[in-house]
mmCIF file of C-alpha atoms and ligand atoms in Angstrom:
data_model
loop_
_atom_site.group_PDB
_atom_site.id
_atom_site.type_symbol
_atom_site.label_atom_id
_atom_site.label_comp_id
_atom_site.label_asym_id
_atom_site.label_seq_id
_atom_site.Cartn_x
_atom_site.Cartn_y
_atom_site.Cartn_z
ATOM 1 C CA MET A 1 0.844 -24.427 -8.280
ATOM 2 C CA ALA A 2 -1.190 -21.234 -8.389
ATOM 3 C CA ARG A 3 -0.772 -20.973 -4.646
ATOM 4 C CA ALA A 4 3.023 -21.327 -4.827
ATOM 5 C CA HIS A 5 3.104 -18.584 -7.457
ATOM 6 C CA ARG A 6 0.958 -16.290 -5.316
ATOM 7 C CA ARG A 7 3.279 -16.807 -2.378
ATOM 8 C CA SER A 8 6.421 -16.024 -4.346
ATOM 9 C CA VAL A 9 5.115 -12.699 -5.705
ATOM 10 C CA SER A 10 3.755 -11.658 -2.318
ATOM 11 C CA GLU A 11 7.095 -12.223 -0.619
ATOM 12 C CA ALA A 12 9.271 -9.930 -2.728
ATOM 13 C CA GLY A 13 10.803 -6.747 -1.314
ATOM 14 C CA PRO A 14 11.562 -5.336 2.138
ATOM 15 C CA ALA A 15 9.656 -6.482 5.222
ATOM 16 C CA LEU A 16 6.727 -4.211 6.020
ATOM 17 C CA GLY A 17 5.022 -3.753 9.380
ATOM 18 C CA VAL A 18 1.446 -2.425 9.359
ATOM 19 C CA LEU A 19 -0.014 -0.686 12.424
ATOM 20 C CA CYS A 20 -3.824 -0.522 12.659
ATOM 21 C CA SER A 21 -6.503 0.266 15.226
ATOM 22 C CA GLY A 22 -9.754 -0.347 13.390
ATOM 23 C CA GLN A 23 -11.450 -1.795 10.350
ATOM 24 C CA GLY A 24 -8.305 -2.403 8.352
ATOM 25 C CA THR A 25 -9.698 -1.720 4.880
ATOM 26 C CA ASN A 26 -6.364 -0.143 3.946
ATOM 27 C CA LEU A 27 -4.551 -3.163 5.352
ATOM 28 C CA GLN A 28 -6.770 -5.288 3.114
ATOM 29 C CA ALA A 29 -5.772 -3.193 0.098
ATOM 30 C CA LEU A 30 -2.093 -3.728 1.001
ATOM 31 C CA ILE A 31 -2.664 -7.478 1.381
ATOM 32 C CA SER A 32 -4.368 -7.649 -2.026
ATOM 33 C CA ALA A 33 -1.622 -5.612 -3.672
ATOM 34 C CA GLY A 34 0.987 -7.931 -2.134
ATOM 35 C CA ARG A 35 -0.798 -10.973 -3.493
ATOM 36 C CA SER A 36 -0.864 -9.589 -6.979
ATOM 37 C CA GLY A 37 2.771 -8.476 -6.843
ATOM 38 C CA ARG A 38 2.004 -4.737 -6.820
ATOM 39 C CA LEU A 39 3.281 -3.882 -3.336
ATOM 40 C CA GLY A 40 7.026 -4.243 -3.775
ATOM 41 C CA ALA A 41 7.183 -5.259 -0.106
ATOM 42 C CA ARG A 42 6.285 -8.248 2.029
ATOM 43 C CA ILE A 43 3.886 -7.729 4.944
ATOM 44 C CA ALA A 44 5.845 -9.276 7.812
ATOM 45 C CA VAL A 45 3.576 -8.379 10.727
ATOM 46 C CA VAL A 46 0.366 -6.534 11.565
ATOM 47 C CA ILE A 47 0.170 -4.857 14.976
ATOM 48 C CA SER A 48 -2.802 -3.321 16.731
ATOM 49 C CA ASP A 49 -3.287 -1.417 19.964
ATOM 50 C CA ARG A 50 -6.828 -2.835 20.148
ATOM 51 C CA ALA A 51 -7.500 -6.493 20.767
ATOM 52 C CA ASP A 52 -10.858 -6.269 18.954
ATOM 53 C CA ALA A 53 -9.571 -4.472 15.832
ATOM 54 C CA HIS A 54 -11.078 -6.044 12.733
ATOM 55 C CA ALA A 55 -7.693 -5.447 11.102
ATOM 56 C CA LEU A 56 -6.202 -8.240 13.260
ATOM 57 C CA ARG A 57 -8.866 -10.649 11.979
ATOM 58 C CA ARG A 58 -8.100 -9.659 8.398
ATOM 59 C CA ALA A 59 -4.388 -10.285 9.030
ATOM 60 C CA ARG A 60 -4.990 -13.719 10.561
ATOM 61 C CA ARG A 61 -7.327 -14.637 7.730
ATOM 62 C CA ALA A 62 -4.528 -13.768 5.308
ATOM 63 C CA GLY A 63 -2.109 -15.969 7.266
ATOM 64 C CA LEU A 64 -0.050 -13.017 8.542
ATOM 65 C CA PRO A 65 1.390 -12.663 12.041
ATOM 66 C CA ALA A 66 -1.116 -10.490 13.950
ATOM 67 C CA VAL A 67 -0.013 -9.026 17.268
ATOM 68 C CA PHE A 68 -2.001 -7.104 19.856
ATOM 69 C CA VAL A 69 0.151 -4.784 21.967
ATOM 70 C CA ASP A 70 -1.854 -3.623 24.971
ATOM 71 C CA PRO A 71 -1.248 0.068 25.714
ATOM 72 C CA LYS A 72 -2.629 -0.365 29.242
ATOM 73 C CA THR A 73 0.348 -2.433 30.298
ATOM 74 C CA SER A 74 2.907 0.237 29.338
ATOM 75 C CA ALA A 75 3.744 2.998 31.808
ATOM 76 C CA SER A 76 4.293 5.677 29.138
ATOM 77 C CA ARG A 77 3.913 6.403 25.443
ATOM 78 C CA GLU A 78 7.632 5.760 24.986
ATOM 79 C CA ALA A 79 7.433 2.429 26.793
ATOM 80 C CA PHE A 80 4.531 1.392 24.544
ATOM 81 C CA ASP A 81 6.473 2.482 21.468
ATOM 82 C CA ARG A 82 9.492 0.440 22.590
ATOM 83 C CA ARG A 83 7.260 -2.623 22.726
ATOM 84 C CA LEU A 84 6.048 -1.894 19.200
ATOM 85 C CA LEU A 85 9.675 -1.572 18.105
ATOM 86 C CA GLU A 86 10.521 -4.931 19.682
ATOM 87 C CA VAL A 87 7.757 -6.654 17.718
ATOM 88 C CA LEU A 88 8.854 -4.962 14.492
ATOM 89 C CA ALA A 89 12.490 -5.912 15.120
ATOM 90 C CA ALA A 90 11.512 -9.522 15.809
ATOM 91 C CA HIS A 91 9.974 -9.591 12.321
ATOM 92 C CA ARG A 92 12.954 -7.730 10.797
ATOM 93 C CA VAL A 93 10.695 -4.925 9.598
ATOM 94 C CA ARG A 94 12.330 -2.233 7.427
ATOM 95 C CA LEU A 95 9.302 -0.142 6.439
ATOM 96 C CA VAL A 96 6.256 0.784 8.510
ATOM 97 C CA CYS A 97 2.743 1.721 7.397
ATOM 98 C CA LEU A 98 0.248 3.411 9.666
ATOM 99 C CA ALA A 99 -3.162 2.337 8.435
ATOM 100 C CA GLY A 100 -5.738 3.866 10.743
ATOM 101 C CA PHE A 101 -3.449 3.622 13.776
ATOM 102 C CA MET A 102 -5.058 5.936 16.323
ATOM 103 C CA ARG A 103 -2.013 6.704 18.466
ATOM 104 C CA ILE A 104 0.608 9.386 18.143
ATOM 105 C CA LEU A 105 4.050 7.856 17.852
ATOM 106 C CA SER A 106 6.785 9.285 20.065
ATOM 107 C CA PRO A 107 10.198 10.406 18.747
ATOM 108 C CA VAL A 108 11.588 7.133 20.164
ATOM 109 C CA PHE A 109 9.659 5.308 17.454
ATOM 110 C CA VAL A 110 10.019 7.803 14.614
ATOM 111 C CA ARG A 111 13.815 8.050 15.007
ATOM 112 C CA ARG A 112 14.150 4.290 14.709
ATOM 113 C CA TYR A 113 12.631 4.392 11.178
ATOM 114 C CA PRO A 114 13.661 7.761 9.717
ATOM 115 C CA GLY A 115 11.973 8.374 6.357
ATOM 116 C CA ARG A 116 10.609 4.839 6.445
ATOM 117 C CA ILE A 117 7.202 5.310 8.053
ATOM 118 C CA LEU A 118 4.157 6.107 5.919
ATOM 119 C CA ASN A 119 0.793 7.432 7.043
ATOM 120 C CA ILE A 120 -2.438 7.830 5.107
ATOM 121 C CA HIS A 121 -4.744 10.700 5.950
ATOM 122 C CA PRO A 122 -8.311 11.245 4.672
ATOM 123 C CA ALA A 123 -7.867 14.901 3.621
ATOM 124 C CA LEU A 124 -5.532 17.075 1.600
ATOM 125 C CA LEU A 125 -2.876 18.008 4.170
ATOM 126 C CA PRO A 126 -2.022 20.516 5.502
ATOM 127 C CA ALA A 127 -5.794 21.155 5.451
ATOM 128 C CA PHE A 128 -7.844 19.257 8.015
ATOM 129 C CA PRO A 129 -5.264 17.371 10.054
ATOM 130 C CA GLY A 130 -6.325 15.342 13.085
ATOM 131 C CA ALA A 131 -8.487 12.363 13.890
ATOM 132 C CA ARG A 132 -11.823 13.765 12.619
ATOM 133 C CA ALA A 133 -10.820 15.035 9.214
ATOM 134 C CA LEU A 134 -13.923 13.857 7.311
ATOM 135 C CA ARG A 135 -16.292 15.524 9.730
ATOM 136 C CA ASP A 136 -14.182 18.680 9.860
ATOM 137 C CA VAL A 137 -14.157 18.905 6.042
ATOM 138 C CA LEU A 138 -17.976 18.715 5.903
ATOM 139 C CA VAL A 139 -18.543 21.123 8.800
ATOM 140 C CA TRP A 140 -16.215 23.615 7.091
ATOM 141 C CA GLY A 141 -18.196 23.363 3.867
ATOM 142 C CA ALA A 142 -15.160 22.525 1.714
ATOM 143 C CA ARG A 143 -15.939 21.684 -1.932
ATOM 144 C CA VAL A 144 -12.878 19.527 -2.444
ATOM 145 C CA THR A 145 -11.012 17.205 -0.136
ATOM 146 C CA GLY A 146 -8.891 14.142 -0.821
ATOM 147 C CA VAL A 147 -6.284 11.731 0.396
ATOM 148 C CA THR A 148 -2.674 12.275 1.452
ATOM 149 C CA VAL A 149 0.080 9.697 1.877
ATOM 150 C CA HIS A 150 3.045 11.186 3.683
ATOM 151 C CA LEU A 151 6.216 10.245 5.492
ATOM 152 C CA VAL A 152 5.891 10.403 9.250
ATOM 153 C CA ASP A 153 8.054 12.845 11.158
ATOM 154 C CA GLU A 154 7.887 13.896 14.786
ATOM 155 C CA ARG A 155 4.840 16.131 14.275
ATOM 156 C CA VAL A 156 1.291 14.866 13.688
ATOM 157 C CA ASP A 157 0.078 14.753 10.043
ATOM 158 C CA HIS A 158 3.105 16.821 9.063
ATOM 159 C CA GLY A 159 5.848 14.919 7.185
ATOM 160 C CA PRO A 160 6.785 15.241 3.468
ATOM 161 C CA ILE A 161 4.015 14.258 1.047
ATOM 162 C CA LEU A 162 4.459 11.306 -1.318
ATOM 163 C CA LEU A 163 1.068 11.183 -3.005
ATOM 164 C CA GLN A 164 -2.128 13.192 -2.939
ATOM 165 C CA GLU A 165 -5.378 12.903 -4.830
ATOM 166 C CA ALA A 166 -8.427 15.138 -4.720
ATOM 167 C CA VAL A 167 -12.019 14.039 -4.088
ATOM 168 C CA ALA A 168 -14.869 16.435 -4.948
ATOM 169 C CA ILE A 169 -17.590 16.954 -2.340
ATOM 170 C CA GLY A 170 -21.167 16.682 -3.575
ATOM 171 C CA PRO A 171 -24.014 18.965 -2.433
ATOM 172 C CA ARG A 172 -25.673 16.234 -0.393
ATOM 173 C CA GLU A 173 -22.507 14.580 0.855
ATOM 174 C CA THR A 174 -22.690 12.787 4.190
ATOM 175 C CA GLU A 175 -19.795 11.528 6.286
ATOM 176 C CA ALA A 176 -20.662 7.968 5.221
ATOM 177 C CA SER A 177 -20.778 8.747 1.485
ATOM 178 C CA LEU A 178 -17.557 10.751 1.676
ATOM 179 C CA LEU A 179 -15.837 7.950 3.601
ATOM 180 C CA ARG A 180 -16.769 5.477 0.858
ATOM 181 C CA ARG A 181 -15.292 7.682 -1.859
ATOM 182 C CA VAL A 182 -12.195 8.581 0.145
ATOM 183 C CA HIS A 183 -11.620 4.894 0.866
ATOM 184 C CA ARG A 184 -11.741 4.025 -2.829
ATOM 185 C CA VAL A 185 -8.924 6.502 -3.449
ATOM 186 C CA GLU A 186 -6.979 5.406 -0.359
ATOM 187 C CA HIS A 187 -7.056 1.759 -1.375
ATOM 188 C CA ARG A 188 -5.522 2.645 -4.737
ATOM 189 C CA LEU A 189 -2.989 5.204 -3.432
ATOM 190 C CA TYR A 190 -1.552 3.408 -0.408
ATOM 191 C CA PRO A 191 -0.166 0.340 -2.201
ATOM 192 C CA ARG A 192 1.361 2.654 -4.822
ATOM 193 C CA ALA A 193 3.055 4.723 -2.123
ATOM 194 C CA VAL A 194 4.440 1.610 -0.429
ATOM 195 C CA ALA A 195 5.767 0.338 -3.759
ATOM 196 C CA LEU A 196 7.495 3.672 -4.379
ATOM 197 C CA LEU A 197 9.133 3.741 -0.965
ATOM 198 C CA ALA A 198 10.092 0.066 -1.142
ATOM 199 C CA SER A 199 11.706 0.585 -4.533
ATOM 200 C CA GLY A 200 14.273 2.951 -2.985
ATOM 201 C CA ARG A 201 13.378 5.620 -5.549
ATOM 202 C CA VAL A 202 12.171 8.121 -2.954
ATOM 203 C CA ARG A 203 14.462 10.993 -2.016
ATOM 204 C CA VAL A 204 13.490 13.763 0.365
ATOM 205 C CA ASP A 205 14.739 17.300 -0.153
ATOM 206 C CA GLY A 206 13.432 19.444 2.701
ATOM 207 C CA ARG A 207 9.681 19.082 2.492
ATOM 208 C CA ARG A 208 9.738 17.881 -1.103
ATOM 209 C CA VAL A 209 9.698 14.245 -2.121
ATOM 210 C CA ILE A 210 11.477 13.417 -5.347
ATOM 211 C CA PHE A 211 11.027 10.140 -7.252
ATOM 212 C CA ARG A 212 14.269 9.130 -8.916
HETATM 213 C C1 GRF B 301 -8.412 5.761 6.835
HETATM 214 O O1 GRF B 301 -9.450 6.538 6.328
HETATM 215 C C2 GRF B 301 -7.136 6.551 6.957
HETATM 216 O O2 GRF B 301 -7.082 7.643 6.105
HETATM 217 C C3 GRF B 301 -7.147 7.036 8.383
HETATM 218 O O3 GRF B 301 -7.784 6.021 9.116
HETATM 219 C C4 GRF B 301 -8.678 5.321 8.274
HETATM 220 C C5 GRF B 301 -8.424 3.865 8.468
HETATM 221 O O4 GRF B 301 -9.390 3.075 7.833
HETATM 222 N N1 GRF B 301 -5.809 7.311 8.841
HETATM 223 P P1 GRF B 301 -9.182 1.510 7.726
HETATM 224 O O5 GRF B 301 -8.990 0.971 9.148
HETATM 225 O O6 GRF B 301 -7.993 1.258 6.876
HETATM 226 O O7 GRF B 301 -10.444 1.017 7.115
#
């Protein structure tokens, strides 16, 4: 009975595809939010560009379709992206979440899901874009950093911002301690951002995101 209930709340809303390359702690937060009816979307498929990504194991453990798409067998970035799109289409995906996906998506991909792709970044964009944000923040000596959830456009770490939250940097902060604190914020923010987008209340006016 409890199981049937859990299933029904986790299946409400548009189909979501989650793209991951690594640990998948954000994927796990999305899975948990879905189970407790806080996601407003149904995770339809999890895709990784790495066969050994822990995220794929988390997906399988949760009973979700988990697909490895091997970049080595595609001749170009666009060809790889077309294969991703095929998998998403096969699962009738309407919204996409990048959750630690370590590849830059080509316009071929982005144009297929305009305003419907989210990314989470471990810094307050536009400060510290790129793949090594946590390290860059510490090397720079910043006192405050944070988390950004934004819509994906054709430029890296650039699209309109849905949610941001600051994280203070302590005097003896290390990359590991900062990662732990950033993750805590990410795991709270990402499901909220998905729920907002899935609700259809998000409108974009230039760079500004408005919640209706
Ligand atoms: C997160 O810190 C996210 O901000 C960045 O990649 C990391 C992924 O972590 N884009 P995980 O795989 O979700 O644990």
